[in-house]
Amino acid sequence: MGKLLNYHRFENFLEPVLAQGLLEYSTRNYSNFKEATVHKGAMNVINKEYRRSLVYRDLGEFKEQIISQITDLLPEIFDKLKINPFVINAFETEIAAHGDGAFFSEHIDTFTGNEDRQKARAISVVYYFFTEPKQFEGGELKLIPVEFIPGEDEAVSLTPLHNSLLVFPSFAPHEVLPIKCPNVEFADWRFTVNCWIYK
Ligand SMILES: O=C(O)CCC(=O)C(=O)O
Ligand SMILES: [Fe+2]
């Protein structure tokens, strides 16, 4: 038991036509998606016991738009997370696709190795988008209380909402619960843009 760190969800993040465009862009790029990796020491490795999903690191024309909209929201993000505003060092982005049987076990997003102390992920931003009506079950983002702050908080499981943006501190433990969507097309998977704000 411990304390659940602040998180916040922004709904209707992109103009609907952009959300649709991003879904079409992602679907079109199916063959460019690769097995997601996890950090092991200073290396990135595929570990299907730990994380199962596909990732494509090129957001194409959507990258600039999404980063600019997140930048506009920064004052509100700092405020909702109760984080002292800092100067942004970088944004990192990728598209992730979760199909049947995909998941991501409990982890934190900060690099725990000390390979690059100059750069640190501070805020995790997850933009959810998918075909409606939703064709998958599960895939909730479970946020887990941190044990180093005393408290009696319970974990929360957040159901993905199309066209919403979830923000939380990158050191908050979290996991993606297993997705169920047997026999659905790639276009009907659970898609996200993962964005990390570096300080
Ligand atoms: O897909 C999600 O809801 C979160 C993904 C995540 O935790 C990550 O990519 O580090
Ligand atoms: Fe994560």
JSON list of C-alpha atoms and ligand atoms in Angstrom, two decimals:
[
{"chain": "A", "resi": 1, "resn": "MET", "atom": "CA", "xyz": [0.00, 0.00, 0.00]},
{"chain": "A", "resi": 2, "resn": "GLY", "atom": "CA", "xyz": [1.12, 3.52, -0.64]},
{"chain": "A", "resi": 3, "resn": "LYS", "atom": "CA", "xyz": [0.12, 6.72, -2.34]},
{"chain": "A", "resi": 4, "resn": "LEU", "atom": "CA", "xyz": [-1.39, 6.98, -5.80]},
{"chain": "A", "resi": 5, "resn": "LEU", "atom": "CA", "xyz": [0.34, 9.80, -7.66]},
{"chain": "A", "resi": 6, "resn": "ASN", "atom": "CA", "xyz": [-1.73, 12.42, -9.44]},
{"chain": "A", "resi": 7, "resn": "TYR", "atom": "CA", "xyz": [-2.90, 11.66, -12.95]},
{"chain": "A", "resi": 8, "resn": "HIS", "atom": "CA", "xyz": [-5.29, 13.38, -15.31]},
{"chain": "A", "resi": 9, "resn": "ARG", "atom": "CA", "xyz": [-7.26, 12.56, -18.42]},
{"chain": "A", "resi": 10, "resn": "PHE", "atom": "CA", "xyz": [-8.04, 15.12, -21.14]},
{"chain": "A", "resi": 11, "resn": "GLU", "atom": "CA", "xyz": [-10.94, 14.12, -23.39]},
{"chain": "A", "resi": 12, "resn": "ASN", "atom": "CA", "xyz": [-11.51, 15.02, -27.07]},
{"chain": "A", "resi": 13, "resn": "PHE", "atom": "CA", "xyz": [-7.83, 15.81, -27.52]},
{"chain": "A", "resi": 14, "resn": "LEU", "atom": "CA", "xyz": [-7.55, 15.93, -31.32]},
{"chain": "A", "resi": 15, "resn": "GLU", "atom": "CA", "xyz": [-9.97, 17.30, -33.88]},
{"chain": "A", "resi": 16, "resn": "PRO", "atom": "CA", "xyz": [-12.00, 14.20, -34.90]},
{"chain": "A", "resi": 17, "resn": "VAL", "atom": "CA", "xyz": [-10.71, 14.38, -38.47]},
{"chain": "A", "resi": 18, "resn": "LEU", "atom": "CA", "xyz": [-7.11, 14.26, -37.17]},
{"chain": "A", "resi": 19, "resn": "ALA", "atom": "CA", "xyz": [-7.85, 11.34, -34.84]},
{"chain": "A", "resi": 20, "resn": "GLN", "atom": "CA", "xyz": [-9.33, 9.50, -37.83]},
{"chain": "A", "resi": 21, "resn": "GLY", "atom": "CA", "xyz": [-6.34, 10.45, -39.98]},
{"chain": "A", "resi": 22, "resn": "LEU", "atom": "CA", "xyz": [-3.94, 9.12, -37.36]},
{"chain": "A", "resi": 23, "resn": "LEU", "atom": "CA", "xyz": [-5.83, 5.83, -37.23]},
{"chain": "A", "resi": 24, "resn": "GLU", "atom": "CA", "xyz": [-5.68, 5.53, -41.02]},
{"chain": "A", "resi": 25, "resn": "TYR", "atom": "CA", "xyz": [-1.98, 6.46, -41.04]},
{"chain": "A", "resi": 26, "resn": "SER", "atom": "CA", "xyz": [-1.26, 3.80, -38.40]},
{"chain": "A", "resi": 27, "resn": "THR", "atom": "CA", "xyz": [-3.27, 1.14, -40.21]},
{"chain": "A", "resi": 28, "resn": "ARG", "atom": "CA", "xyz": [-1.55, 1.93, -43.50]},
{"chain": "A", "resi": 29, "resn": "ASN", "atom": "CA", "xyz": [1.83, 1.50, -41.82]},
{"chain": "A", "resi": 30, "resn": "TYR", "atom": "CA", "xyz": [1.12, -1.97, -40.41]},
{"chain": "A", "resi": 31, "resn": "SER", "atom": "CA", "xyz": [4.24, -3.44, -42.01]},
{"chain": "A", "resi": 32, "resn": "ASN", "atom": "CA", "xyz": [6.43, -0.81, -40.31]},
{"chain": "A", "resi": 33, "resn": "PHE", "atom": "CA", "xyz": [5.39, -1.80, -36.79]},
{"chain": "A", "resi": 34, "resn": "LYS", "atom": "CA", "xyz": [7.97, -3.89, -34.90]},
{"chain": "A", "resi": 35, "resn": "GLU", "atom": "CA", "xyz": [7.84, -5.97, -31.73]},
{"chain": "A", "resi": 36, "resn": "ALA", "atom": "CA", "xyz": [8.07, -3.67, -28.71]},
{"chain": "A", "resi": 37, "resn": "THR", "atom": "CA", "xyz": [11.21, -3.91, -26.60]},
{"chain": "A", "resi": 38, "resn": "VAL", "atom": "CA", "xyz": [12.00, -3.36, -22.93]},
{"chain": "A", "resi": 39, "resn": "HIS", "atom": "CA", "xyz": [15.12, -2.02, -21.28]},
{"chain": "A", "resi": 40, "resn": "LYS", "atom": "CA", "xyz": [17.58, -4.55, -19.95]},
{"chain": "A", "resi": 41, "resn": "GLY", "atom": "CA", "xyz": [20.57, -2.72, -18.54]},
{"chain": "A", "resi": 42, "resn": "ALA", "atom": "CA", "xyz": [21.71, -0.47, -21.37]},
{"chain": "A", "resi": 43, "resn": "MET", "atom": "CA", "xyz": [20.06, -2.63, -24.04]},
{"chain": "A", "resi": 44, "resn": "ASN", "atom": "CA", "xyz": [16.63, -2.87, -25.63]},
{"chain": "A", "resi": 45, "resn": "VAL", "atom": "CA", "xyz": [15.42, -6.43, -25.88]},
{"chain": "A", "resi": 46, "resn": "ILE", "atom": "CA", "xyz": [12.21, -8.20, -26.90]},
{"chain": "A", "resi": 47, "resn": "ASN", "atom": "CA", "xyz": [10.75, -9.98, -23.88]},
{"chain": "A", "resi": 48, "resn": "LYS", "atom": "CA", "xyz": [7.33, -11.43, -24.59]},
{"chain": "A", "resi": 49, "resn": "GLU", "atom": "CA", "xyz": [6.83, -12.51, -20.99]},
{"chain": "A", "resi": 50, "resn": "TYR", "atom": "CA", "xyz": [6.97, -8.86, -20.01]},
{"chain": "A", "resi": 51, "resn": "ARG", "atom": "CA", "xyz": [5.66, -6.82, -22.89]},
{"chain": "A", "resi": 52, "resn": "ARG", "atom": "CA", "xyz": [3.73, -7.78, -25.97]},
{"chain": "A", "resi": 53, "resn": "SER", "atom": "CA", "xyz": [2.76, -5.10, -28.48]},
{"chain": "A", "resi": 54, "resn": "LEU", "atom": "CA", "xyz": [3.91, -3.51, -31.72]},
{"chain": "A", "resi": 55, "resn": "VAL", "atom": "CA", "xyz": [5.61, -0.15, -31.99]},
{"chain": "A", "resi": 56, "resn": "TYR", "atom": "CA", "xyz": [6.25, 2.29, -34.83]},
{"chain": "A", "resi": 57, "resn": "ARG", "atom": "CA", "xyz": [8.40, 5.26, -33.99]},
{"chain": "A", "resi": 58, "resn": "ASP", "atom": "CA", "xyz": [7.47, 7.52, -36.92]},
{"chain": "A", "resi": 59, "resn": "LEU", "atom": "CA", "xyz": [4.37, 9.67, -36.39]},
{"chain": "A", "resi": 60, "resn": "GLY", "atom": "CA", "xyz": [4.76, 11.29, -39.78]},
{"chain": "A", "resi": 61, "resn": "GLU", "atom": "CA", "xyz": [2.89, 14.56, -40.21]},
{"chain": "A", "resi": 62, "resn": "PHE", "atom": "CA", "xyz": [1.07, 14.00, -36.90]},
{"chain": "A", "resi": 63, "resn": "LYS", "atom": "CA", "xyz": [4.16, 14.41, -34.75]},
{"chain": "A", "resi": 64, "resn": "GLU", "atom": "CA", "xyz": [4.36, 18.18, -34.91]},
{"chain": "A", "resi": 65, "resn": "GLN", "atom": "CA", "xyz": [0.63, 18.66, -34.31]},
{"chain": "A", "resi": 66, "resn": "ILE", "atom": "CA", "xyz": [0.54, 16.35, -31.27]},
{"chain": "A", "resi": 67, "resn": "ILE", "atom": "CA", "xyz": [3.65, 17.83, -29.66]},
{"chain": "A", "resi": 68, "resn": "SER", "atom": "CA", "xyz": [2.35, 21.35, -30.22]},
{"chain": "A", "resi": 69, "resn": "GLN", "atom": "CA", "xyz": [-1.01, 20.51, -28.62]},
{"chain": "A", "resi": 70, "resn": "ILE", "atom": "CA", "xyz": [0.71, 18.85, -25.65]},
{"chain": "A", "resi": 71, "resn": "THR", "atom": "CA", "xyz": [2.93, 21.93, -25.32]},
{"chain": "A", "resi": 72, "resn": "ASP", "atom": "CA", "xyz": [-0.18, 24.13, -25.17]},
{"chain": "A", "resi": 73, "resn": "LEU", "atom": "CA", "xyz": [-1.53, 21.92, -22.37]},
{"chain": "A", "resi": 74, "resn": "LEU", "atom": "CA", "xyz": [1.71, 21.99, -20.33]},
{"chain": "A", "resi": 75, "resn": "PRO", "atom": "CA", "xyz": [0.59, 24.58, -17.76]},
{"chain": "A", "resi": 76, "resn": "GLU", "atom": "CA", "xyz": [-2.51, 22.50, -17.07]},
{"chain": "A", "resi": 77, "resn": "ILE", "atom": "CA", "xyz": [-0.50, 19.26, -17.00]},
{"chain": "A", "resi": 78, "resn": "PHE", "atom": "CA", "xyz": [1.94, 20.66, -14.42]},
{"chain": "A", "resi": 79, "resn": "ASP", "atom": "CA", "xyz": [-0.99, 21.95, -12.43]},
{"chain": "A", "resi": 80, "resn": "LYS", "atom": "CA", "xyz": [-3.02, 18.72, -12.47]},
{"chain": "A", "resi": 81, "resn": "LEU", "atom": "CA", "xyz": [0.01, 16.57, -11.62]},
{"chain": "A", "resi": 82, "resn": "LYS", "atom": "CA", "xyz": [1.20, 19.08, -9.02]},
{"chain": "A", "resi": 83, "resn": "ILE", "atom": "CA", "xyz": [4.66, 19.09, -10.57]},
{"chain": "A", "resi": 84, "resn": "ASN", "atom": "CA", "xyz": [6.78, 22.25, -10.44]},
{"chain": "A", "resi": 85, "resn": "PRO", "atom": "CA", "xyz": [7.08, 23.54, -14.01]},
{"chain": "A", "resi": 86, "resn": "PHE", "atom": "CA", "xyz": [10.44, 22.77, -15.63]},
{"chain": "A", "resi": 87, "resn": "VAL", "atom": "CA", "xyz": [12.09, 23.56, -18.95]},
{"chain": "A", "resi": 88, "resn": "ILE", "atom": "CA", "xyz": [11.42, 20.76, -21.44]},
{"chain": "A", "resi": 89, "resn": "ASN", "atom": "CA", "xyz": [14.57, 19.05, -22.65]},
{"chain": "A", "resi": 90, "resn": "ALA", "atom": "CA", "xyz": [12.93, 16.84, -25.29]},
{"chain": "A", "resi": 91, "resn": "PHE", "atom": "CA", "xyz": [9.84, 14.97, -26.41]},
{"chain": "A", "resi": 92, "resn": "GLU", "atom": "CA", "xyz": [10.01, 11.30, -27.37]},
{"chain": "A", "resi": 93, "resn": "THR", "atom": "CA", "xyz": [7.12, 9.78, -29.30]},
{"chain": "A", "resi": 94, "resn": "GLU", "atom": "CA", "xyz": [6.04, 6.42, -30.71]},
{"chain": "A", "resi": 95, "resn": "ILE", "atom": "CA", "xyz": [2.84, 4.73, -31.85]},
{"chain": "A", "resi": 96, "resn": "ALA", "atom": "CA", "xyz": [2.00, 1.48, -30.06]},
{"chain": "A", "resi": 97, "resn": "ALA", "atom": "CA", "xyz": [-0.56, -1.07, -31.20]},
{"chain": "A", "resi": 98, "resn": "HIS", "atom": "CA", "xyz": [-2.00, -3.72, -28.88]},
{"chain": "A", "resi": 99, "resn": "GLY", "atom": "CA", "xyz": [-3.83, -6.67, -30.44]},
{"chain": "A", "resi": 100, "resn": "ASP", "atom": "CA", "xyz": [-5.20, -9.90, -29.01]},
{"chain": "A", "resi": 101, "resn": "GLY", "atom": "CA", "xyz": [-3.04, -11.14, -26.12]},
{"chain": "A", "resi": 102, "resn": "ALA", "atom": "CA", "xyz": [-0.97, -7.95, -25.88]},
{"chain": "A", "resi": 103, "resn": "PHE", "atom": "CA", "xyz": [-0.03, -6.47, -22.49]},
{"chain": "A", "resi": 104, "resn": "PHE", "atom": "CA", "xyz": [2.76, -4.61, -20.69]},
{"chain": "A", "resi": 105, "resn": "SER", "atom": "CA", "xyz": [3.58, -5.81, -17.17]},
{"chain": "A", "resi": 106, "resn": "GLU", "atom": "CA", "xyz": [4.16, -3.46, -14.26]},
{"chain": "A", "resi": 107, "resn": "HIS", "atom": "CA", "xyz": [6.98, -0.98, -14.91]},
{"chain": "A", "resi": 108, "resn": "ILE", "atom": "CA", "xyz": [7.99, 2.64, -14.60]},
{"chain": "A", "resi": 109, "resn": "ASP", "atom": "CA", "xyz": [8.92, 4.78, -17.61]},
{"chain": "A", "resi": 110, "resn": "THR", "atom": "CA", "xyz": [12.02, 6.45, -16.21]},
{"chain": "A", "resi": 111, "resn": "PHE", "atom": "CA", "xyz": [15.28, 4.85, -17.23]},
{"chain": "A", "resi": 112, "resn": "THR", "atom": "CA", "xyz": [16.55, 3.08, -14.19]},
{"chain": "A", "resi": 113, "resn": "GLY", "atom": "CA", "xyz": [19.99, 2.36, -15.63]},
{"chain": "A", "resi": 114, "resn": "ASN", "atom": "CA", "xyz": [22.46, 5.23, -15.48]},
{"chain": "A", "resi": 115, "resn": "GLU", "atom": "CA", "xyz": [23.33, 5.14, -19.15]},
{"chain": "A", "resi": 116, "resn": "ASP", "atom": "CA", "xyz": [22.37, 8.78, -19.71]},
{"chain": "A", "resi": 117, "resn": "ARG", "atom": "CA", "xyz": [21.96, 10.95, -16.68]},
{"chain": "A", "resi": 118, "resn": "GLN", "atom": "CA", "xyz": [21.56, 14.09, -18.76]},
{"chain": "A", "resi": 119, "resn": "LYS", "atom": "CA", "xyz": [18.14, 13.03, -19.96]},
{"chain": "A", "resi": 120, "resn": "ALA", "atom": "CA", "xyz": [15.24, 11.86, -17.87]},
{"chain": "A", "resi": 121, "resn": "ARG", "atom": "CA", "xyz": [11.65, 11.03, -18.70]},
{"chain": "A", "resi": 122, "resn": "ALA", "atom": "CA", "xyz": [9.58, 13.11, -16.29]},
{"chain": "A", "resi": 123, "resn": "ILE", "atom": "CA", "xyz": [5.99, 12.98, -17.53]},
{"chain": "A", "resi": 124, "resn": "SER", "atom": "CA", "xyz": [4.31, 10.16, -19.44]},
{"chain": "A", "resi": 125, "resn": "VAL", "atom": "CA", "xyz": [1.57, 11.10, -21.86]},
{"chain": "A", "resi": 126, "resn": "VAL", "atom": "CA", "xyz": [-0.58, 8.43, -23.49]},
{"chain": "A", "resi": 127, "resn": "TYR", "atom": "CA", "xyz": [-2.98, 9.36, -26.29]},
{"chain": "A", "resi": 128, "resn": "TYR", "atom": "CA", "xyz": [-5.60, 6.66, -26.96]},
{"chain": "A", "resi": 129, "resn": "PHE", "atom": "CA", "xyz": [-7.25, 6.19, -30.34]},
{"chain": "A", "resi": 130, "resn": "PHE", "atom": "CA", "xyz": [-9.13, 3.30, -31.89]},
{"chain": "A", "resi": 131, "resn": "THR", "atom": "CA", "xyz": [-12.05, 2.33, -34.11]},
{"chain": "A", "resi": 132, "resn": "GLU", "atom": "CA", "xyz": [-15.45, 2.96, -32.60]},
{"chain": "A", "resi": 133, "resn": "PRO", "atom": "CA", "xyz": [-17.44, 1.08, -31.54]},
{"chain": "A", "resi": 134, "resn": "LYS", "atom": "CA", "xyz": [-14.52, -0.46, -29.68]},
{"chain": "A", "resi": 135, "resn": "GLN", "atom": "CA", "xyz": [-13.61, -3.95, -30.92]},
{"chain": "A", "resi": 136, "resn": "PHE", "atom": "CA", "xyz": [-11.34, -5.01, -28.03]},
{"chain": "A", "resi": 137, "resn": "GLU", "atom": "CA", "xyz": [-11.83, -5.79, -24.37]},
{"chain": "A", "resi": 138, "resn": "GLY", "atom": "CA", "xyz": [-9.39, -5.13, -21.55]},
{"chain": "A", "resi": 139, "resn": "GLY", "atom": "CA", "xyz": [-6.33, -3.01, -22.15]},
{"chain": "A", "resi": 140, "resn": "GLU", "atom": "CA", "xyz": [-6.94, -0.85, -19.10]},
{"chain": "A", "resi": 141, "resn": "LEU", "atom": "CA", "xyz": [-4.02, 1.20, -17.86]},
{"chain": "A", "resi": 142, "resn": "LYS", "atom": "CA", "xyz": [-3.55, 0.27, -14.23]},
{"chain": "A", "resi": 143, "resn": "LEU", "atom": "CA", "xyz": [-1.86, 2.93, -12.13]},
{"chain": "A", "resi": 144, "resn": "ILE", "atom": "CA", "xyz": [-0.27, 1.56, -8.99]},
{"chain": "A", "resi": 145, "resn": "PRO", "atom": "CA", "xyz": [0.42, 3.49, -5.76]},
{"chain": "A", "resi": 146, "resn": "VAL", "atom": "CA", "xyz": [4.09, 4.17, -4.92]},
{"chain": "A", "resi": 147, "resn": "GLU", "atom": "CA", "xyz": [5.27, 2.50, -1.75]},
{"chain": "A", "resi": 148, "resn": "PHE", "atom": "CA", "xyz": [7.82, 5.15, -0.80]},
{"chain": "A", "resi": 149, "resn": "ILE", "atom": "CA", "xyz": [5.03, 7.58, 0.10]},
{"chain": "A", "resi": 150, "resn": "PRO", "atom": "CA", "xyz": [2.82, 6.36, 2.95]},
{"chain": "A", "resi": 151, "resn": "GLY", "atom": "CA", "xyz": [-0.85, 6.00, 2.15]},
{"chain": "A", "resi": 152, "resn": "GLU", "atom": "CA", "xyz": [-3.74, 3.62, 1.82]},
{"chain": "A", "resi": 153, "resn": "ASP", "atom": "CA", "xyz": [-4.56, 4.24, -1.83]},
{"chain": "A", "resi": 154, "resn": "GLU", "atom": "CA", "xyz": [-5.79, 1.52, -4.16]},
{"chain": "A", "resi": 155, "resn": "ALA", "atom": "CA", "xyz": [-4.61, 1.04, -7.74]},
{"chain": "A", "resi": 156, "resn": "VAL", "atom": "CA", "xyz": [-6.94, 2.41, -10.44]},
{"chain": "A", "resi": 157, "resn": "SER", "atom": "CA", "xyz": [-7.69, 0.75, -13.76]},
{"chain": "A", "resi": 158, "resn": "LEU", "atom": "CA", "xyz": [-8.44, 3.28, -16.48]},
{"chain": "A", "resi": 159, "resn": "THR", "atom": "CA", "xyz": [-10.43, 2.07, -19.45]},
{"chain": "A", "resi": 160, "resn": "PRO", "atom": "CA", "xyz": [-9.04, 3.47, -22.71]},
{"chain": "A", "resi": 161, "resn": "LEU", "atom": "CA", "xyz": [-11.22, 6.24, -24.12]},
{"chain": "A", "resi": 162, "resn": "HIS", "atom": "CA", "xyz": [-10.98, 7.06, -27.81]},
{"chain": "A", "resi": 163, "resn": "ASN", "atom": "CA", "xyz": [-9.36, 10.46, -28.46]},
{"chain": "A", "resi": 164, "resn": "SER", "atom": "CA", "xyz": [-8.27, 10.99, -24.87]},
{"chain": "A", "resi": 165, "resn": "LEU", "atom": "CA", "xyz": [-4.91, 11.88, -23.38]},
{"chain": "A", "resi": 166, "resn": "LEU", "atom": "CA", "xyz": [-3.76, 10.47, -20.06]},
{"chain": "A", "resi": 167, "resn": "VAL", "atom": "CA", "xyz": [-0.87, 12.08, -18.16]},
{"chain": "A", "resi": 168, "resn": "PHE", "atom": "CA", "xyz": [1.02, 10.81, -15.11]},
{"chain": "A", "resi": 169, "resn": "PRO", "atom": "CA", "xyz": [4.52, 11.12, -13.63]},
{"chain": "A", "resi": 170, "resn": "SER", "atom": "CA", "xyz": [6.93, 8.76, -15.40]},
{"chain": "A", "resi": 171, "resn": "PHE", "atom": "CA", "xyz": [8.07, 7.25, -12.11]},
{"chain": "A", "resi": 172, "resn": "ALA", "atom": "CA", "xyz": [4.54, 6.07, -11.25]},
{"chain": "A", "resi": 173, "resn": "PRO", "atom": "CA", "xyz": [4.33, 2.27, -11.52]},
{"chain": "A", "resi": 174, "resn": "HIS", "atom": "CA", "xyz": [1.78, 1.15, -14.11]},
{"chain": "A", "resi": 175, "resn": "GLU", "atom": "CA", "xyz": [0.83, -1.71, -16.38]},
{"chain": "A", "resi": 176, "resn": "VAL", "atom": "CA", "xyz": [-1.31, -2.40, -19.43]},
{"chain": "A", "resi": 177, "resn": "LEU", "atom": "CA", "xyz": [-3.78, -5.18, -18.64]},
{"chain": "A", "resi": 178, "resn": "PRO", "atom": "CA", "xyz": [-4.18, -7.91, -21.30]},
{"chain": "A", "resi": 179, "resn": "ILE", "atom": "CA", "xyz": [-6.17, -7.07, -24.43]},
{"chain": "A", "resi": 180, "resn": "LYS", "atom": "CA", "xyz": [-8.76, -9.46, -25.83]},
{"chain": "A", "resi": 181, "resn": "CYS", "atom": "CA", "xyz": [-9.81, -9.10, -29.47]},
{"chain": "A", "resi": 182, "resn": "PRO", "atom": "CA", "xyz": [-9.58, -12.44, -31.27]},
{"chain": "A", "resi": 183, "resn": "ASN", "atom": "CA", "xyz": [-10.02, -12.29, -35.03]},
{"chain": "A", "resi": 184, "resn": "VAL", "atom": "CA", "xyz": [-10.17, -8.54, -35.41]},
{"chain": "A", "resi": 185, "resn": "GLU", "atom": "CA", "xyz": [-8.32, -6.59, -38.09]},
{"chain": "A", "resi": 186, "resn": "PHE", "atom": "CA", "xyz": [-5.31, -4.43, -37.29]},
{"chain": "A", "resi": 187, "resn": "ALA", "atom": "CA", "xyz": [-7.47, -1.30, -37.73]},
{"chain": "A", "resi": 188, "resn": "ASP", "atom": "CA", "xyz": [-9.54, -2.43, -34.73]},
{"chain": "A", "resi": 189, "resn": "TRP", "atom": "CA", "xyz": [-6.63, -2.85, -32.28]},
{"chain": "A", "resi": 190, "resn": "ARG", "atom": "CA", "xyz": [-5.93, -0.63, -29.29]},
{"chain": "A", "resi": 191, "resn": "PHE", "atom": "CA", "xyz": [-3.70, 2.23, -30.51]},
{"chain": "A", "resi": 192, "resn": "THR", "atom": "CA", "xyz": [-1.77, 4.79, -28.51]},
{"chain": "A", "resi": 193, "resn": "VAL", "atom": "CA", "xyz": [0.72, 7.53, -29.09]},
{"chain": "A", "resi": 194, "resn": "ASN", "atom": "CA", "xyz": [3.15, 7.29, -26.20]},
{"chain": "A", "resi": 195, "resn": "CYS", "atom": "CA", "xyz": [4.89, 10.56, -25.53]},
{"chain": "A", "resi": 196, "resn": "TRP", "atom": "CA", "xyz": [7.50, 11.22, -22.88]},
{"chain": "A", "resi": 197, "resn": "ILE", "atom": "CA", "xyz": [8.36, 14.70, -21.73]},
{"chain": "A", "resi": 198, "resn": "TYR", "atom": "CA", "xyz": [12.04, 14.94, -20.76]},
{"chain": "A", "resi": 199, "resn": "LYS", "atom": "CA", "xyz": [13.40, 17.33, -18.24]},
{"chain": "B", "resi": 1, "resn": "LIG", "atom": "O1", "xyz": [-0.62, 1.83, -23.48]},
{"chain": "B", "resi": 1, "resn": "LIG", "atom": "C1", "xyz": [-0.68, 2.34, -22.36]},
{"chain": "B", "resi": 1, "resn": "LIG", "atom": "O2", "xyz": [-1.77, 2.58, -21.80]},
{"chain": "B", "resi": 1, "resn": "LIG", "atom": "C2", "xyz": [0.60, 2.67, -21.62]},
{"chain": "B", "resi": 1, "resn": "LIG", "atom": "C3", "xyz": [1.86, 2.25, -22.35]},
{"chain": "B", "resi": 1, "resn": "LIG", "atom": "C4", "xyz": [3.09, 2.28, -21.48]},
{"chain": "B", "resi": 1, "resn": "LIG", "atom": "O3", "xyz": [3.02, 2.21, -20.28]},
{"chain": "B", "resi": 1, "resn": "LIG", "atom": "C5", "xyz": [4.43, 2.43, -22.09]},
{"chain": "B", "resi": 1, "resn": "LIG", "atom": "O4", "xyz": [4.55, 2.32, -23.32]},
{"chain": "B", "resi": 1, "resn": "LIG", "atom": "O5", "xyz": [5.40, 2.67, -21.34]},
{"chain": "B", "resi": 2, "resn": "FE", "atom": "FE", "xyz": [4.80, 2.82, -19.40]}
]
